[in-house]
Amino acid sequence: MTAYIILAWAVGAYWMIAVVLLVVSVGATIAQPWLGARRATRRDQPPVSIVLPVKMLEDQFDRTQESALTQHYGDFDVTVSATDVDGPAVRRMRAILARHPTVPSRILRSTAKFAVSPKVDNLYAPFMQATHDVILMKDANVLLEPDALAQHVRQLTDEVGLVCAIPYCARLENFAAQVEAAIINGPHARMLFLASALGQGHGVGKIMLFRRSDFLRAGGFDAISHTVGEDNALAKAMRRIGKRPVFSHRLVRQELGARAFEDVYQRQLRWSVVRRSDELISFLAEPICQAVPAVIASALAAPLVGIAPLAAASATLLLWFALETLLSVAKGWQLSWAAPAVFVVREATMLAVWLNAWVTDQVVWAKDSVNARAGAKPSPVPHEEG
């Protein structure tokens, strides 16, 4: 009996921590844009080189890629990088660039083969050959508002080495896309918003804004080529040279369209494996951001306060769903009548991904199978050369 009481009190404490974290992170998600804007103190607009790594045609490809060329910004150029410069994605990019002849642009063929991540290989040429010191890298499925570059640059102050933006998912066209959005707009976003509200930053690679001079001083490609989580590795490298990573006060819109559930699962597994490899404490703490463990904890602890386990579990589940739904309404994020079913599938998916991440190093990146712990070769140019 004593062992049961100790266990009940322990899971009760876990439940309380999880619920408090839920409530606080919801509040932080609402407050972060205002808090972040107060920290955005840079006023000048240095010239920027925008880098667009391209591999395959994403949903809404023209719309998202063209958004990089329509920025309301004084001086910027655009570089497209791809391993196959004759493929359909690059052919589409040529047409997009042709529609904006006043924006300096070029297409580079990527030949580097040294990194664990194919994306890092693809970034080598444009990063090293960028015209300007300040570089903005944008993923293909990210839509930039016309003033996005100007707003993100406001965060790149002298003490900041890397500016990332928290993504939110939009244009959800099927159930699998809604599940992925519930993961990214839900627990993932809440923890990132909370970190940002507390003045912390991390690497999230939907956009990355940084100075190449800082990048090279922090180790260059040798500092990020060992992992498929190059964004997190870059944030760590910047910290080592005394430069902070921060989150912008502006979110970035990630266009999902229609998704295949297998792709959703593999993408979440890749990120989870990266966290297990590079951020073990964060990985171990992931379940506390999920509803299922808190629901189980509430049922086990309920008898201590004279509540039926089923009632406690139901109340916890309803509280979690209600707060996240209200948060989506407050942020203007897409919801559907299938939200309760999406919530249940999301929780099952996240738990399955977390458990799977313990036993695999093999992940999928852009249809390719990659070993997340494979060793990287030395970068083609030593990092001290610049």
Tab-separated table of C-alpha atoms in Angstrom, residues 94-336:
chain	number	residue	atom	x	y	z
A	94	ARG	CA	13.961	29.363	-63.863
A	95	ALA	CA	10.461	30.470	-64.805
A	96	ILE	CA	9.942	32.072	-61.402
A	97	LEU	CA	13.240	33.968	-61.590
A	98	ALA	CA	12.392	35.145	-65.106
A	99	ARG	CA	9.256	36.817	-63.768
A	100	HIS	CA	11.428	39.019	-61.522
A	101	PRO	CA	14.222	40.352	-63.753
A	102	THR	CA	15.005	43.260	-61.393
A	103	VAL	CA	16.065	40.875	-58.591
A	104	PRO	CA	19.674	39.678	-59.005
A	105	SER	CA	19.500	35.879	-59.108
A	106	ARG	CA	21.411	32.777	-60.148
A	107	ILE	CA	21.244	28.986	-60.038
A	108	LEU	CA	24.141	26.943	-58.677
A	109	ARG	CA	24.715	23.235	-59.185
A	110	SER	CA	25.561	21.537	-55.898
A	111	THR	CA	28.311	18.900	-56.130
A	112	ALA	CA	29.385	18.633	-52.476
A	113	LYS	CA	29.268	15.147	-50.913
A	114	PHE	CA	30.612	15.373	-47.396
A	115	ALA	CA	27.730	15.843	-44.956
A	116	VAL	CA	25.367	13.417	-43.248
A	117	SER	CA	22.434	15.509	-44.501
A	118	PRO	CA	21.887	15.982	-48.255
A	119	LYS	CA	20.490	19.406	-47.398
A	120	VAL	CA	23.831	20.522	-45.934
A	121	ASP	CA	25.599	19.314	-49.095
A	122	ASN	CA	23.157	21.410	-51.113
A	123	LEU	CA	23.842	24.488	-48.991
A	124	TYR	CA	27.616	24.405	-49.362
A	125	ALA	CA	27.918	26.222	-52.691
A	126	PRO	CA	25.409	29.036	-52.041
A	127	PHE	CA	26.672	29.713	-48.509
A	128	MET	CA	30.306	29.904	-49.589
A	129	GLN	CA	29.586	31.904	-52.750
A	130	ALA	CA	26.952	34.275	-51.351
A	131	THR	CA	27.398	37.856	-52.487
A	132	HIS	CA	26.642	39.340	-49.086
A	133	ASP	CA	27.715	38.538	-45.533
A	134	VAL	CA	24.127	38.314	-44.242
A	135	ILE	CA	22.385	35.167	-45.517
A	136	LEU	CA	18.751	34.067	-45.254
A	137	MET	CA	18.047	30.398	-46.001
A	138	LYS	CA	14.414	29.466	-46.696
A	139	ASP	CA	12.859	26.016	-47.091
A	140	ALA	CA	10.768	25.349	-50.195
A	141	ASN	CA	7.406	25.025	-48.390
A	142	VAL	CA	7.709	28.268	-46.423
A	143	LEU	CA	5.690	31.292	-47.514
A	144	LEU	CA	7.214	34.690	-46.693
A	145	GLU	CA	5.072	37.770	-46.230
A	146	PRO	CA	6.349	40.770	-48.253
A	147	ASP	CA	7.898	42.428	-45.173
A	148	ALA	CA	9.208	39.191	-43.622
A	149	LEU	CA	12.882	39.731	-44.481
A	150	ALA	CA	12.830	43.275	-43.082
A	151	GLN	CA	11.175	42.067	-39.885
A	152	HIS	CA	13.517	39.122	-39.338
A	153	VAL	CA	16.587	41.320	-39.910
A	154	ARG	CA	15.453	43.506	-36.983
A	155	GLN	CA	16.391	40.585	-34.710
A	156	LEU	CA	19.965	40.267	-36.059
A	157	THR	CA	21.636	42.549	-33.519
A	158	ASP	CA	25.347	42.510	-32.632
A	159	GLU	CA	24.974	39.858	-29.927
A	160	VAL	CA	22.735	37.586	-32.040
A	161	GLY	CA	24.275	34.967	-34.304
A	162	LEU	CA	21.221	33.157	-35.661
A	163	VAL	CA	17.610	34.182	-36.216
A	164	CYS	CA	15.050	31.437	-36.776
A	165	ALA	CA	11.270	31.654	-36.949
A	166	ILE	CA	8.666	29.417	-35.381
A	167	PRO	CA	6.594	27.751	-38.114
A	168	TYR	CA	2.860	27.273	-38.146
A	169	CYS	CA	1.019	25.025	-40.581
A	170	ALA	CA	-1.645	26.282	-42.965
A	171	ARG	CA	-3.705	25.136	-45.972
A	172	LEU	CA	-4.512	21.714	-44.551
A	173	GLU	CA	-6.208	19.718	-47.294
A	174	ASN	CA	-6.633	16.256	-45.772
A	175	PHE	CA	-6.695	14.413	-42.460
A	176	ALA	CA	-2.971	13.582	-42.434
A	177	ALA	CA	-2.118	17.263	-42.943
A	178	GLN	CA	-4.383	18.149	-40.039
A	179	VAL	CA	-2.561	15.625	-37.837
A	180	GLU	CA	0.824	17.076	-38.782
A	181	ALA	CA	-0.454	20.593	-38.135
A	182	ALA	CA	-1.769	19.486	-34.728
A	183	ILE	CA	1.744	18.305	-33.852
A	184	ILE	CA	3.590	21.367	-35.147
A	185	ASN	CA	1.020	23.986	-34.071
A	186	GLY	CA	0.463	22.127	-30.805
A	187	PRO	CA	3.175	20.759	-28.467
A	188	HIS	CA	6.097	21.689	-30.723
A	189	ALA	CA	5.017	25.303	-31.164
A	190	ARG	CA	4.062	25.763	-27.503
A	191	MET	CA	7.513	24.725	-26.290
A	192	LEU	CA	9.274	26.943	-28.838
A	193	PHE	CA	7.073	29.925	-27.963
A	194	LEU	CA	7.723	29.340	-24.275
A	195	ALA	CA	11.482	29.193	-24.852
A	196	SER	CA	11.328	32.397	-26.887
A	197	ALA	CA	9.204	34.198	-24.305
A	198	LEU	CA	11.892	33.312	-21.752
A	199	GLY	CA	14.571	34.798	-24.001
A	200	GLN	CA	15.898	31.478	-25.318
A	201	GLY	CA	16.451	30.505	-28.931
A	202	HIS	CA	17.055	27.245	-30.776
A	203	GLY	CA	17.756	26.135	-34.306
A	204	VAL	CA	14.609	25.622	-36.395
A	205	GLY	CA	15.538	25.384	-40.041
A	206	LYS	CA	12.444	26.634	-41.871
A	207	ILE	CA	14.317	29.923	-42.141
A	208	MET	CA	17.797	30.719	-40.860
A	209	LEU	CA	19.225	34.246	-40.892
A	210	PHE	CA	22.874	34.724	-39.965
A	211	ARG	CA	26.168	36.350	-40.937
A	212	ARG	CA	28.532	34.188	-42.962
A	213	SER	CA	31.466	35.711	-41.056
A	214	ASP	CA	29.955	34.411	-37.794
A	215	PHE	CA	29.195	31.055	-39.430
A	216	LEU	CA	32.807	30.592	-40.532
A	217	ARG	CA	34.151	31.717	-37.162
A	218	ALA	CA	31.877	29.175	-35.470
A	219	GLY	CA	33.366	26.326	-37.519
A	220	GLY	CA	31.533	26.642	-40.821
A	221	PHE	CA	30.362	23.415	-42.389
A	222	ASP	CA	32.569	21.324	-40.125
A	223	ALA	CA	30.255	22.400	-37.281
A	224	ILE	CA	27.020	21.250	-38.967
A	225	SER	CA	27.949	18.423	-41.349
A	226	HIS	CA	27.794	15.641	-38.730
A	227	THR	CA	24.004	15.661	-38.301
A	228	VAL	CA	20.693	15.855	-40.138
A	229	GLY	CA	19.757	18.513	-37.563
A	230	GLU	CA	21.935	21.203	-39.091
A	231	ASP	CA	19.727	23.971	-37.682
A	232	ASN	CA	20.264	22.856	-34.095
A	233	ALA	CA	23.982	22.301	-34.733
A	234	LEU	CA	24.306	25.842	-36.095
A	235	ALA	CA	22.603	27.271	-33.006
A	236	LYS	CA	25.059	25.386	-30.773
A	237	ALA	CA	28.019	26.571	-32.851
A	238	MET	CA	26.905	30.193	-32.525
A	239	ARG	CA	26.628	29.849	-28.758
A	240	ARG	CA	30.226	28.606	-28.623
A	241	ILE	CA	31.461	31.900	-30.075
A	242	GLY	CA	29.240	33.969	-27.791
A	243	LYS	CA	26.455	34.673	-30.286
A	244	ARG	CA	22.855	33.940	-29.259
A	245	PRO	CA	20.279	32.131	-31.369
A	246	VAL	CA	16.866	33.808	-31.147
A	247	PHE	CA	13.377	33.344	-32.492
A	248	SER	CA	11.894	36.113	-34.589
A	249	HIS	CA	8.718	37.860	-33.492
A	250	ARG	CA	7.337	36.912	-36.907
A	251	LEU	CA	6.136	33.363	-37.501
A	252	VAL	CA	6.620	31.643	-40.829
A	253	ARG	CA	3.755	30.018	-42.685
A	254	GLN	CA	4.401	26.428	-43.702
A	255	GLU	CA	2.159	25.262	-46.535
A	256	LEU	CA	1.121	21.621	-46.068
A	257	GLY	CA	-1.559	20.959	-48.676
A	258	ALA	CA	-2.386	17.236	-48.834
A	259	ARG	CA	-0.087	14.910	-46.906
A	260	ALA	CA	0.498	11.156	-46.847
A	261	PHE	CA	0.412	9.846	-43.295
A	262	GLU	CA	3.597	7.802	-43.859
A	263	ASP	CA	5.437	11.013	-44.807
A	264	VAL	CA	4.104	12.747	-41.699
A	265	TYR	CA	5.284	9.893	-39.500
A	266	GLN	CA	8.743	9.715	-41.101
A	267	ARG	CA	9.242	13.477	-40.839
A	268	GLN	CA	8.335	13.484	-37.141
A	269	LEU	CA	10.563	10.453	-36.575
A	270	ARG	CA	13.511	12.219	-38.204
A	271	TRP	CA	13.158	15.225	-35.930
A	272	SER	CA	12.733	13.001	-32.866
A	273	VAL	CA	15.855	10.969	-33.702
A	274	VAL	CA	17.794	14.209	-34.138
A	275	ARG	CA	16.652	15.381	-30.703
A	276	ARG	CA	17.588	12.032	-29.171
A	277	SER	CA	21.057	12.319	-30.722
A	278	ASP	CA	21.725	16.030	-30.182
A	279	GLU	CA	19.401	17.172	-27.367
A	280	LEU	CA	18.893	14.171	-25.097
A	281	ILE	CA	17.392	16.090	-22.172
A	282	SER	CA	14.834	17.706	-24.467
A	283	PHE	CA	14.054	14.319	-25.995
A	284	LEU	CA	13.568	12.686	-22.592
A	285	ALA	CA	11.191	15.479	-21.548
A	286	GLU	CA	8.980	15.270	-24.653
A	287	PRO	CA	6.233	13.111	-23.114
A	288	ILE	CA	5.463	15.802	-20.524
A	289	CYS	CA	4.213	17.978	-23.411
A	290	GLN	CA	1.813	15.259	-24.573
A	291	ALA	CA	-1.685	14.635	-23.302
A	292	VAL	CA	-1.664	10.824	-23.026
A	293	PRO	CA	0.913	10.544	-20.204
A	294	ALA	CA	-0.898	13.291	-18.266
A	295	VAL	CA	-4.231	11.499	-18.734
A	296	ILE	CA	-2.749	8.267	-17.395
A	297	ALA	CA	-1.149	10.117	-14.472
A	298	SER	CA	-4.460	11.770	-13.568
A	299	ALA	CA	-6.224	8.401	-13.464
A	300	LEU	CA	-3.564	6.884	-11.205
A	301	ALA	CA	-3.468	9.870	-8.824
A	302	ALA	CA	-7.220	10.536	-8.710
A	303	PRO	CA	-8.026	8.249	-5.709
A	304	LEU	CA	-5.734	10.350	-3.516
A	305	VAL	CA	-8.232	13.193	-3.695
A	306	GLY	CA	-11.372	11.067	-3.845
A	307	ILE	CA	-12.008	11.397	-7.590
A	308	ALA	CA	-12.907	8.491	-9.843
A	309	PRO	CA	-10.025	7.627	-12.217
A	310	LEU	CA	-12.259	7.798	-15.288
A	311	ALA	CA	-13.548	11.239	-14.296
A	312	ALA	CA	-10.007	12.542	-13.723
A	313	ALA	CA	-8.763	11.138	-17.012
A	314	SER	CA	-11.743	12.580	-18.919
A	315	ALA	CA	-11.316	15.994	-17.315
A	316	THR	CA	-7.595	16.084	-18.171
A	317	LEU	CA	-8.240	15.065	-21.763
A	318	LEU	CA	-10.977	17.677	-22.139
A	319	LEU	CA	-8.830	20.406	-20.562
A	320	TRP	CA	-5.929	19.650	-22.903
A	321	PHE	CA	-8.101	19.608	-25.999
A	322	ALA	CA	-10.010	22.751	-24.991
A	323	LEU	CA	-6.893	24.834	-24.283
A	324	GLU	CA	-5.182	23.844	-27.524
A	325	THR	CA	-8.361	24.489	-29.498
A	326	LEU	CA	-8.795	27.923	-27.920
A	327	LEU	CA	-5.144	28.660	-28.677
A	328	SER	CA	-5.643	27.806	-32.353
A	329	VAL	CA	-8.673	30.100	-32.461
A	330	ALA	CA	-6.705	32.916	-30.797
A	331	LYS	CA	-3.818	32.540	-33.269
A	332	GLY	CA	-6.114	32.206	-36.301
A	333	TRP	CA	-4.847	28.722	-37.146
A	334	GLN	CA	-6.958	26.409	-39.266
A	335	LEU	CA	-9.367	24.068	-37.453
A	336	SER	CA	-11.953	21.585	-38.666
